[in-house]
Amino acid sequence: MKMTFYGQFVAGEDQEAIKPLLRRNQAFGVGAVLDYSVEEDLRERRDGRSRTSAAEKEMGGAEQKQKQYQAHQGFEDHHGGVAGAHTYFYTDEAKCDQHMETFLRCIDASSGSSEDGFSAIKLTALARPQFLVWFSEVLVKWRRFFLQMAAEQGQAGRAVLEMKLEVEKLQETLANLGIVTKAESQEWFMGESLGTSSTVDLLDWNSLLDSCTKISKPLLIPNRQTGQLEPLLSCFSEEEDLQMKRVLQRMDVLAKRAMEKGVRLMVDAEQSYFQPAISRLTVETQRRFNRNQAIIFNTYQCYLREAYDNVTGDVELSRREGWHFGTKLVRGAYMEQERERAAQLGYEDPINPTYEKTNEMYHRCLDYVLEEIKHRRKASVMVASHNEDTVKFTLRRMMELGIHPSEKKVCFGQLLGMCDQITFPLASIPLGQAGFPVYKYVPYGPVNEVLPYLSRRAQENRGFMQRANRERDLLWKEVKRRLLAGNLFSH
């Protein structure tokens, strides 16, 4: 394995073993996103059944939950059918703390391995996945209720951030639906950001969520199809409140260590039924640690239909609150599993219908962030892509917008062992001058324990294999050129 697959896609077994590769890449101006890729195939329950949280019991069980955000037995082992990512499995809080210690060691290894390096983390390693599913459902229901009210006020079809609800009409709607009285809802709108405004947009609405989860009674809304009352929000139980605090505490520890070591923290994207909670928790951490520069980077998967709304919403939030927006843009690693799950559970496929639509989404999101960099200089983006057209698009737009590589607001990332013909030319230009900030995503860990990661490398989609063929053809062309010139071993 070390001579073949492992040697191609994994840097080494431990922090010492990976140093030669990191030094060699650094000599060519290529940095590292370190990722300790050990996977533990541990289920939450040995019998394969999910435990039901207090919130789920209060809401009447899974039958009332939105199908996409149910904890489903067939998909508990959530690394099945996943390409290009690794996963962690929850046993208890002590295990989450062990994962945190692993990430701390990874941050330490990143420090000094490359200038302005990154360390990758997964939130499913730091929190109970079922809590993330439940919290994601809360966030999605809250957002969809806002969009429903906006449609009733004649704003359907507008861009999400252009939808603004009049506060008085909103209060009347809440009272008419029997959710809360007008007097109760008035307390919601007394905050500093809402007190002077007569309208509420989605970001304002989201900011109300914390106070609403602390009220004593569940918020119920009528289901228009069944006519039954269903929970919009449940109060956070003691269990959920503790889960929230614990994961934020672990992220806080990691962010502080990253700042001390001069490392940036990359929060990986995961499945769509975890992602709303992951993004919300990441933004909470960005608010604290991205005051002066982008230390915490969130990941946006552009194969999701709602990717643009997610990116623009978080950028606008960073503008209003004055912190630095940091993002890694990817196409996505969970397509096969997401589509299978949507088909089996009977909800709308969250993935864009075609690869071309995903490309359009990627470039649209990227262009929005590049415009933000031009106008405010308070945003940073990693273009994590093996697509040559996307790299060319980025370089052209940077030139048009006057974004210079030396600002280090735009960087590029590719997986170790793939697309070196993109990585290394970007990293340096003639005469030894520094080029664009470029990184390799560098997995490491013992051979036996990274086999799940390697198995997914073997099952990568055809696009990757086509690019691998292109890389092979380019290498063979260069070998022949050198043979004919009689200088096989020269640069």
PDB file of N, CA and C in Angstrom, residues 348-437:
ATOM      1  N   GLU A 348     -37.316  15.991  -1.418  1.00  0.00           N
ATOM      2  CA  GLU A 348     -36.712  16.528  -2.635  1.00  0.00           C
ATOM      3  C   GLU A 348     -35.196  16.392  -2.599  1.00  0.00           C
ATOM      4  N   ASP A 349     -34.644  15.932  -3.715  1.00  0.00           N
ATOM      5  CA  ASP A 349     -33.194  15.813  -3.846  1.00  0.00           C
ATOM      6  C   ASP A 349     -32.561  17.193  -3.634  1.00  0.00           C
ATOM      7  N   PRO A 350     -31.655  17.337  -2.641  1.00  0.00           N
ATOM      8  CA  PRO A 350     -31.064  18.658  -2.375  1.00  0.00           C
ATOM      9  C   PRO A 350     -29.954  19.042  -3.346  1.00  0.00           C
ATOM     10  N   ILE A 351     -29.594  18.111  -4.255  1.00  0.00           N
ATOM     11  CA  ILE A 351     -28.449  18.314  -5.144  1.00  0.00           C
ATOM     12  C   ILE A 351     -28.908  18.925  -6.470  1.00  0.00           C
ATOM     13  N   ASN A 352     -28.066  19.781  -7.039  1.00  0.00           N
ATOM     14  CA  ASN A 352     -28.347  20.325  -8.366  1.00  0.00           C
ATOM     15  C   ASN A 352     -28.516  19.184  -9.375  1.00  0.00           C
ATOM     16  N   PRO A 353     -29.405  19.361 -10.368  1.00  0.00           N
ATOM     17  CA  PRO A 353     -29.744  18.239 -11.254  1.00  0.00           C
ATOM     18  C   PRO A 353     -28.604  17.786 -12.161  1.00  0.00           C
ATOM     19  N   THR A 354     -27.690  18.682 -12.524  1.00  0.00           N
ATOM     20  CA  THR A 354     -26.612  18.309 -13.457  1.00  0.00           C
ATOM     21  C   THR A 354     -25.283  18.877 -12.976  1.00  0.00           C
ATOM     22  N   TYR A 355     -24.208  18.308 -13.518  1.00  0.00           N
ATOM     23  CA  TYR A 355     -22.864  18.812 -13.220  1.00  0.00           C
ATOM     24  C   TYR A 355     -22.709  20.250 -13.709  1.00  0.00           C
ATOM     25  N   GLU A 356     -23.330  20.542 -14.856  1.00  0.00           N
ATOM     26  CA  GLU A 356     -23.240  21.904 -15.397  1.00  0.00           C
ATOM     27  C   GLU A 356     -23.892  22.916 -14.452  1.00  0.00           C
ATOM     28  N   LYS A 357     -25.030  22.533 -13.851  1.00  0.00           N
ATOM     29  CA  LYS A 357     -25.696  23.421 -12.893  1.00  0.00           C
ATOM     30  C   LYS A 357     -24.815  23.641 -11.660  1.00  0.00           C
ATOM     31  N   THR A 358     -24.119  22.597 -11.244  1.00  0.00           N
ATOM     32  CA  THR A 358     -23.204  22.742 -10.111  1.00  0.00           C
ATOM     33  C   THR A 358     -22.052  23.673 -10.475  1.00  0.00           C
ATOM     34  N   ASN A 359     -21.525  23.554 -11.690  1.00  0.00           N
ATOM     35  CA  ASN A 359     -20.478  24.480 -12.139  1.00  0.00           C
ATOM     36  C   ASN A 359     -20.963  25.915 -12.106  1.00  0.00           C
ATOM     37  N   GLU A 360     -22.190  26.128 -12.598  1.00  0.00           N
ATOM     38  CA  GLU A 360     -22.763  27.480 -12.582  1.00  0.00           C
ATOM     39  C   GLU A 360     -22.872  28.000 -11.155  1.00  0.00           C
ATOM     40  N   MET A 361     -23.334  27.143 -10.259  1.00  0.00           N
ATOM     41  CA  MET A 361     -23.478  27.532  -8.860  1.00  0.00           C
ATOM     42  C   MET A 361     -22.116  27.866  -8.253  1.00  0.00           C
ATOM     43  N   TYR A 362     -21.127  27.053  -8.548  1.00  0.00           N
ATOM     44  CA  TYR A 362     -19.785  27.288  -8.005  1.00  0.00           C
ATOM     45  C   TYR A 362     -19.270  28.658  -8.455  1.00  0.00           C
ATOM     46  N   HIS A 363     -19.360  28.931  -9.741  1.00  0.00           N
ATOM     47  CA  HIS A 363     -18.839  30.196 -10.264  1.00  0.00           C
ATOM     48  C   HIS A 363     -19.650  31.389  -9.762  1.00  0.00           C
ATOM     49  N   ARG A 364     -20.947  31.179  -9.573  1.00  0.00           N
ATOM     50  CA  ARG A 364     -21.789  32.265  -9.050  1.00  0.00           C
ATOM     51  C   ARG A 364     -21.405  32.609  -7.607  1.00  0.00           C
ATOM     52  N   CYS A 365     -21.229  31.576  -6.784  1.00  0.00           N
ATOM     53  CA  CYS A 365     -20.820  31.797  -5.390  1.00  0.00           C
ATOM     54  C   CYS A 365     -19.426  32.420  -5.331  1.00  0.00           C
ATOM     55  N   LEU A 366     -18.525  31.890  -6.131  1.00  0.00           N
ATOM     56  CA  LEU A 366     -17.154  32.395  -6.144  1.00  0.00           C
ATOM     57  C   LEU A 366     -17.111  33.858  -6.574  1.00  0.00           C
ATOM     58  N   ASP A 367     -17.863  34.189  -7.617  1.00  0.00           N
ATOM     59  CA  ASP A 367     -17.861  35.572  -8.107  1.00  0.00           C
ATOM     60  C   ASP A 367     -18.386  36.527  -7.033  1.00  0.00           C
ATOM     61  N   TYR A 368     -19.394  36.090  -6.276  1.00  0.00           N
ATOM     62  CA  TYR A 368     -19.954  36.926  -5.210  1.00  0.00           C
ATOM     63  C   TYR A 368     -18.897  37.199  -4.141  1.00  0.00           C
ATOM     64  N   VAL A 369     -18.142  36.170  -3.761  1.00  0.00           N
ATOM     65  CA  VAL A 369     -17.104  36.352  -2.740  1.00  0.00           C
ATOM     66  C   VAL A 369     -15.972  37.224  -3.273  1.00  0.00           C
ATOM     67  N   LEU A 370     -15.589  37.038  -4.549  1.00  0.00           N
ATOM     68  CA  LEU A 370     -14.536  37.870  -5.136  1.00  0.00           C
ATOM     69  C   LEU A 370     -14.950  39.338  -5.169  1.00  0.00           C
ATOM     70  N   GLU A 371     -16.221  39.607  -5.481  1.00  0.00           N
ATOM     71  CA  GLU A 371     -16.717  40.991  -5.444  1.00  0.00           C
ATOM     72  C   GLU A 371     -16.622  41.548  -4.020  1.00  0.00           C
ATOM     73  N   GLU A 372     -16.934  40.708  -3.033  1.00  0.00           N
ATOM     74  CA  GLU A 372     -16.841  41.134  -1.632  1.00  0.00           C
ATOM     75  C   GLU A 372     -15.397  41.470  -1.261  1.00  0.00           C
ATOM     76  N   ILE A 373     -14.460  40.659  -1.737  1.00  0.00           N
ATOM     77  CA  ILE A 373     -13.041  40.932  -1.480  1.00  0.00           C
ATOM     78  C   ILE A 373     -12.647  42.269  -2.104  1.00  0.00           C
ATOM     79  N   LYS A 374     -13.095  42.520  -3.315  1.00  0.00           N
ATOM     80  CA  LYS A 374     -12.752  43.769  -3.994  1.00  0.00           C
ATOM     81  C   LYS A 374     -13.269  44.978  -3.220  1.00  0.00           C
ATOM     82  N   HIS A 375     -14.516  44.919  -2.763  1.00  0.00           N
ATOM     83  CA  HIS A 375     -15.154  46.103  -2.188  1.00  0.00           C
ATOM     84  C   HIS A 375     -14.851  46.304  -0.710  1.00  0.00           C
ATOM     85  N   ARG A 376     -14.652  45.203   0.046  1.00  0.00           N
ATOM     86  CA  ARG A 376     -14.479  45.363   1.497  1.00  0.00           C
ATOM     87  C   ARG A 376     -13.145  44.848   2.022  1.00  0.00           C
ATOM     88  N   ARG A 377     -12.523  43.942   1.285  1.00  0.00           N
ATOM     89  CA  ARG A 377     -11.255  43.331   1.719  1.00  0.00           C
ATOM     90  C   ARG A 377     -11.395  42.591   3.051  1.00  0.00           C
ATOM     91  N   LYS A 378     -12.645  42.246   3.432  1.00  0.00           N
ATOM     92  CA  LYS A 378     -12.867  41.513   4.677  1.00  0.00           C
ATOM     93  C   LYS A 378     -13.412  40.121   4.387  1.00  0.00           C
ATOM     94  N   ALA A 379     -12.882  39.508   3.351  1.00  0.00           N
ATOM     95  CA  ALA A 379     -13.282  38.152   2.989  1.00  0.00           C
ATOM     96  C   ALA A 379     -12.071  37.420   2.430  1.00  0.00           C
ATOM     97  N   SER A 380     -12.058  36.110   2.625  1.00  0.00           N
ATOM     98  CA  SER A 380     -11.006  35.249   2.073  1.00  0.00           C
ATOM     99  C   SER A 380     -11.662  33.981   1.554  1.00  0.00           C
ATOM    100  N   VAL A 381     -11.110  33.437   0.474  1.00  0.00           N
ATOM    101  CA  VAL A 381     -11.713  32.245  -0.115  1.00  0.00           C
ATOM    102  C   VAL A 381     -10.627  31.270  -0.547  1.00  0.00           C
ATOM    103  N   MET A 382     -10.869  29.982  -0.270  1.00  0.00           N
ATOM    104  CA  MET A 382     -10.068  28.924  -0.867  1.00  0.00           C
ATOM    105  C   MET A 382     -10.878  28.315  -1.998  1.00  0.00           C
ATOM    106  N   VAL A 383     -10.327  28.371  -3.199  1.00  0.00           N
ATOM    107  CA  VAL A 383     -10.955  27.748  -4.362  1.00  0.00           C
ATOM    108  C   VAL A 383     -10.483  26.302  -4.380  1.00  0.00           C
ATOM    109  N   ALA A 384     -11.257  25.420  -3.763  1.00  0.00           N
ATOM    110  CA  ALA A 384     -10.883  24.013  -3.631  1.00  0.00           C
ATOM    111  C   ALA A 384     -11.472  23.256  -4.812  1.00  0.00           C
ATOM    112  N   SER A 385     -10.700  23.144  -5.867  1.00  0.00           N
ATOM    113  CA  SER A 385     -11.246  22.579  -7.107  1.00  0.00           C
ATOM    114  C   SER A 385     -10.135  21.945  -7.923  1.00  0.00           C
ATOM    115  N   HIS A 386     -10.472  20.834  -8.591  1.00  0.00           N
ATOM    116  CA  HIS A 386      -9.573  20.195  -9.544  1.00  0.00           C
ATOM    117  C   HIS A 386      -9.965  20.553 -10.978  1.00  0.00           C
ATOM    118  N   ASN A 387     -10.907  21.464 -11.125  1.00  0.00           N
ATOM    119  CA  ASN A 387     -11.439  21.831 -12.435  1.00  0.00           C
ATOM    120  C   ASN A 387     -10.619  22.984 -13.022  1.00  0.00           C
ATOM    121  N   GLU A 388      -9.959  22.720 -14.135  1.00  0.00           N
ATOM    122  CA  GLU A 388      -9.083  23.734 -14.729  1.00  0.00           C
ATOM    123  C   GLU A 388      -9.863  24.965 -15.172  1.00  0.00           C
ATOM    124  N   ASP A 389     -11.097  24.769 -15.645  1.00  0.00           N
ATOM    125  CA  ASP A 389     -11.906  25.913 -16.065  1.00  0.00           C
ATOM    126  C   ASP A 389     -12.224  26.825 -14.879  1.00  0.00           C
ATOM    127  N   THR A 390     -12.458  26.233 -13.717  1.00  0.00           N
ATOM    128  CA  THR A 390     -12.732  27.032 -12.519  1.00  0.00           C
ATOM    129  C   THR A 390     -11.499  27.830 -12.105  1.00  0.00           C
ATOM    130  N   VAL A 391     -10.328  27.209 -12.183  1.00  0.00           N
ATOM    131  CA  VAL A 391      -9.082  27.922 -11.851  1.00  0.00           C
ATOM    132  C   VAL A 391      -8.881  29.086 -12.815  1.00  0.00           C
ATOM    133  N   LYS A 392      -9.078  28.841 -14.109  1.00  0.00           N
ATOM    134  CA  LYS A 392      -8.929  29.916 -15.102  1.00  0.00           C
ATOM    135  C   LYS A 392      -9.942  31.030 -14.874  1.00  0.00           C
ATOM    136  N   PHE A 393     -11.179  30.650 -14.538  1.00  0.00           N
ATOM    137  CA  PHE A 393     -12.223  31.633 -14.229  1.00  0.00           C
ATOM    138  C   PHE A 393     -11.779  32.520 -13.057  1.00  0.00           C
ATOM    139  N   THR A 394     -11.228  31.898 -12.020  1.00  0.00           N
ATOM    140  CA  THR A 394     -10.795  32.647 -10.833  1.00  0.00           C
ATOM    141  C   THR A 394      -9.684  33.623 -11.186  1.00  0.00           C
ATOM    142  N   LEU A 395      -8.686  33.161 -11.935  1.00  0.00           N
ATOM    143  CA  LEU A 395      -7.560  34.028 -12.300  1.00  0.00           C
ATOM    144  C   LEU A 395      -8.030  35.215 -13.140  1.00  0.00           C
ATOM    145  N   ARG A 396      -8.947  34.936 -14.058  1.00  0.00           N
ATOM    146  CA  ARG A 396      -9.458  36.034 -14.907  1.00  0.00           C
ATOM    147  C   ARG A 396     -10.221  37.056 -14.080  1.00  0.00           C
ATOM    148  N   ARG A 397     -11.096  36.579 -13.187  1.00  0.00           N
ATOM    149  CA  ARG A 397     -11.888  37.517 -12.372  1.00  0.00           C
ATOM    150  C   ARG A 397     -11.005  38.280 -11.393  1.00  0.00           C
ATOM    151  N   MET A 398      -9.970  37.654 -10.860  1.00  0.00           N
ATOM    152  CA  MET A 398      -9.044  38.374  -9.983  1.00  0.00           C
ATOM    153  C   MET A 398      -8.372  39.517 -10.733  1.00  0.00           C
ATOM    154  N   MET A 399      -7.970  39.247 -11.967  1.00  0.00           N
ATOM    155  CA  MET A 399      -7.325  40.287 -12.766  1.00  0.00           C
ATOM    156  C   MET A 399      -8.313  41.419 -13.060  1.00  0.00           C
ATOM    157  N   GLU A 400      -9.545  41.059 -13.419  1.00  0.00           N
ATOM    158  CA  GLU A 400     -10.552  42.086 -13.737  1.00  0.00           C
ATOM    159  C   GLU A 400     -10.896  42.934 -12.517  1.00  0.00           C
ATOM    160  N   LEU A 401     -10.903  42.322 -11.332  1.00  0.00           N
ATOM    161  CA  LEU A 401     -11.295  43.033 -10.117  1.00  0.00           C
ATOM    162  C   LEU A 401     -10.119  43.698  -9.406  1.00  0.00           C
ATOM    163  N   GLY A 402      -8.918  43.467  -9.903  1.00  0.00           N
ATOM    164  CA  GLY A 402      -7.752  44.083  -9.285  1.00  0.00           C
ATOM    165  C   GLY A 402      -7.362  43.447  -7.960  1.00  0.00           C
ATOM    166  N   ILE A 403      -7.585  42.134  -7.825  1.00  0.00           N
ATOM    167  CA  ILE A 403      -7.184  41.408  -6.610  1.00  0.00           C
ATOM    168  C   ILE A 403      -5.831  40.766  -6.877  1.00  0.00           C
ATOM    169  N   HIS A 404      -4.792  41.218  -6.170  1.00  0.00           N
ATOM    170  CA  HIS A 404      -3.444  40.729  -6.432  1.00  0.00           C
ATOM    171  C   HIS A 404      -3.153  39.502  -5.577  1.00  0.00           C
ATOM    172  N   PRO A 405      -2.416  38.508  -6.124  1.00  0.00           N
ATOM    173  CA  PRO A 405      -2.093  37.309  -5.332  1.00  0.00           C
ATOM    174  C   PRO A 405      -1.420  37.615  -4.003  1.00  0.00           C
ATOM    175  N   SER A 406      -0.632  38.678  -3.953  1.00  0.00           N
ATOM    176  CA  SER A 406       0.117  38.999  -2.733  1.00  0.00           C
ATOM    177  C   SER A 406      -0.799  39.377  -1.566  1.00  0.00           C
ATOM    178  N   GLU A 407      -2.055  39.738  -1.860  1.00  0.00           N
ATOM    179  CA  GLU A 407      -2.994  40.054  -0.777  1.00  0.00           C
ATOM    180  C   GLU A 407      -3.393  38.810   0.009  1.00  0.00           C
ATOM    181  N   LYS A 408      -3.229  37.639  -0.609  1.00  0.00           N
ATOM    182  CA  LYS A 408      -3.541  36.351   0.014  1.00  0.00           C
ATOM    183  C   LYS A 408      -4.998  36.247   0.469  1.00  0.00           C
ATOM    184  N   LYS A 409      -5.874  36.923  -0.265  1.00  0.00           N
ATOM    185  CA  LYS A 409      -7.301  36.804   0.006  1.00  0.00           C
ATOM    186  C   LYS A 409      -7.924  35.646  -0.771  1.00  0.00           C
ATOM    187  N   VAL A 410      -7.223  35.207  -1.825  1.00  0.00           N
ATOM    188  CA  VAL A 410      -7.695  34.091  -2.641  1.00  0.00           C
ATOM    189  C   VAL A 410      -6.592  33.046  -2.669  1.00  0.00           C
ATOM    190  N   CYS A 411      -6.929  31.816  -2.293  1.00  0.00           N
ATOM    191  CA  CYS A 411      -5.959  30.731  -2.391  1.00  0.00           C
ATOM    192  C   CYS A 411      -6.616  29.547  -3.085  1.00  0.00           C
ATOM    193  N   PHE A 412      -5.810  28.592  -3.472  1.00  0.00           N
ATOM    194  CA  PHE A 412      -6.293  27.423  -4.217  1.00  0.00           C
ATOM    195  C   PHE A 412      -5.936  26.158  -3.459  1.00  0.00           C
ATOM    196  N   GLY A 413      -6.754  25.123  -3.607  1.00  0.00           N
ATOM    197  CA  GLY A 413      -6.497  23.868  -2.923  1.00  0.00           C
ATOM    198  C   GLY A 413      -6.849  22.665  -3.777  1.00  0.00           C
ATOM    199  N   GLN A 414      -5.962  21.664  -3.754  1.00  0.00           N
ATOM    200  CA  GLN A 414      -6.232  20.378  -4.404  1.00  0.00           C
ATOM    201  C   GLN A 414      -5.810  19.250  -3.465  1.00  0.00           C
ATOM    202  N   LEU A 415      -6.358  18.066  -3.699  1.00  0.00           N
ATOM    203  CA  LEU A 415      -6.029  16.905  -2.881  1.00  0.00           C
ATOM    204  C   LEU A 415      -4.612  16.422  -3.168  1.00  0.00           C
ATOM    205  N   LEU A 416      -3.935  15.954  -2.128  1.00  0.00           N
ATOM    206  CA  LEU A 416      -2.630  15.334  -2.299  1.00  0.00           C
ATOM    207  C   LEU A 416      -2.753  14.159  -3.261  1.00  0.00           C
ATOM    208  N   GLY A 417      -1.824  14.108  -4.212  1.00  0.00           N
ATOM    209  CA  GLY A 417      -1.823  13.004  -5.168  1.00  0.00           C
ATOM    210  C   GLY A 417      -2.660  13.237  -6.401  1.00  0.00           C
ATOM    211  N   MET A 418      -3.287  14.404  -6.498  1.00  0.00           N
ATOM    212  CA  MET A 418      -4.148  14.682  -7.643  1.00  0.00           C
ATOM    213  C   MET A 418      -3.865  16.076  -8.192  1.00  0.00           C
ATOM    214  N   CYS A 419      -3.916  16.186  -9.511  1.00  0.00           N
ATOM    215  CA  CYS A 419      -3.888  17.472 -10.231  1.00  0.00           C
ATOM    216  C   CYS A 419      -2.670  18.327  -9.885  1.00  0.00           C
ATOM    217  N   ASP A 420      -1.501  17.693  -9.829  1.00  0.00           N
ATOM    218  CA  ASP A 420      -0.282  18.469  -9.593  1.00  0.00           C
ATOM    219  C   ASP A 420      -0.021  19.458 -10.728  1.00  0.00           C
ATOM    220  N   GLN A 421      -0.552  19.153 -11.915  1.00  0.00           N
ATOM    221  CA  GLN A 421      -0.338  20.060 -13.050  1.00  0.00           C
ATOM    222  C   GLN A 421      -1.086  21.378 -12.860  1.00  0.00           C
ATOM    223  N   ILE A 422      -2.023  21.419 -11.900  1.00  0.00           N
ATOM    224  CA  ILE A 422      -2.688  22.673 -11.540  1.00  0.00           C
ATOM    225  C   ILE A 422      -1.985  23.311 -10.355  1.00  0.00           C
ATOM    226  N   THR A 423      -1.661  22.511  -9.348  1.00  0.00           N
ATOM    227  CA  THR A 423      -1.134  23.034  -8.086  1.00  0.00           C
ATOM    228  C   THR A 423       0.187  23.761  -8.262  1.00  0.00           C
ATOM    229  N   PHE A 424       1.178  23.078  -8.844  1.00  0.00           N
ATOM    230  CA  PHE A 424       2.538  23.606  -8.805  1.00  0.00           C
ATOM    231  C   PHE A 424       2.761  24.802  -9.739  1.00  0.00           C
ATOM    232  N   PRO A 425       2.165  24.833 -10.946  1.00  0.00           N
ATOM    233  CA  PRO A 425       2.293  26.065 -11.735  1.00  0.00           C
ATOM    234  C   PRO A 425       1.680  27.295 -11.046  1.00  0.00           C
ATOM    235  N   LEU A 426       0.600  27.099 -10.283  1.00  0.00           N
ATOM    236  CA  LEU A 426      -0.004  28.233  -9.575  1.00  0.00           C
ATOM    237  C   LEU A 426       0.905  28.756  -8.466  1.00  0.00           C
ATOM    238  N   ALA A 427       1.678  27.861  -7.873  1.00  0.00           N
ATOM    239  CA  ALA A 427       2.451  28.213  -6.685  1.00  0.00           C
ATOM    240  C   ALA A 427       3.675  29.056  -6.991  1.00  0.00           C
ATOM    241  N   SER A 428       4.192  28.975  -8.206  1.00  0.00           N
ATOM    242  CA  SER A 428       5.411  29.725  -8.500  1.00  0.00           C
ATOM    243  C   SER A 428       5.395  30.207  -9.941  1.00  0.00           C
ATOM    244  N   ILE A 429       6.070  31.316 -10.159  1.00  0.00           N
ATOM    245  CA  ILE A 429       6.240  31.868 -11.489  1.00  0.00           C
ATOM    246  C   ILE A 429       7.735  32.071 -11.705  1.00  0.00           C
ATOM    247  N   PRO A 430       8.196  32.371 -12.914  1.00  0.00           N
ATOM    248  CA  PRO A 430       9.632  32.445 -13.177  1.00  0.00           C
ATOM    249  C   PRO A 430      10.375  33.378 -12.218  1.00  0.00           C
ATOM    250  N   LEU A 431      11.691  33.176 -12.130  1.00  0.00           N
ATOM    251  CA  LEU A 431      12.620  33.972 -11.331  1.00  0.00           C
ATOM    252  C   LEU A 431      12.415  33.781  -9.835  1.00  0.00           C
ATOM    253  N   GLY A 432      11.718  32.709  -9.461  1.00  0.00           N
ATOM    254  CA  GLY A 432      11.606  32.376  -8.052  1.00  0.00           C
ATOM    255  C   GLY A 432      10.685  33.259  -7.244  1.00  0.00           C
ATOM    256  N   GLN A 433       9.918  34.115  -7.898  1.00  0.00           N
ATOM    257  CA  GLN A 433       8.993  34.970  -7.158  1.00  0.00           C
ATOM    258  C   GLN A 433       7.794  34.159  -6.681  1.00  0.00           C
ATOM    259  N   ALA A 434       7.233  34.568  -5.543  1.00  0.00           N
ATOM    260  CA  ALA A 434       6.072  33.849  -5.013  1.00  0.00           C
ATOM    261  C   ALA A 434       4.874  34.032  -5.930  1.00  0.00           C
ATOM    262  N   GLY A 435       4.128  32.967  -6.110  1.00  0.00           N
ATOM    263  CA  GLY A 435       2.928  33.046  -6.926  1.00  0.00           C
ATOM    264  C   GLY A 435       1.690  33.101  -6.061  1.00  0.00           C
ATOM    265  N   PHE A 436       0.666  32.354  -6.461  1.00  0.00           N
ATOM    266  CA  PHE A 436      -0.593  32.333  -5.729  1.00  0.00           C
ATOM    267  C   PHE A 436      -0.463  31.440  -4.497  1.00  0.00           C
ATOM    268  N   PRO A 437      -1.166  31.765  -3.414  1.00  0.00           N
ATOM    269  CA  PRO A 437      -1.204  30.853  -2.274  1.00  0.00           C
ATOM    270  C   PRO A 437      -1.918  29.559  -2.675  1.00  0.00           C
TER     271      PRO A 437
END
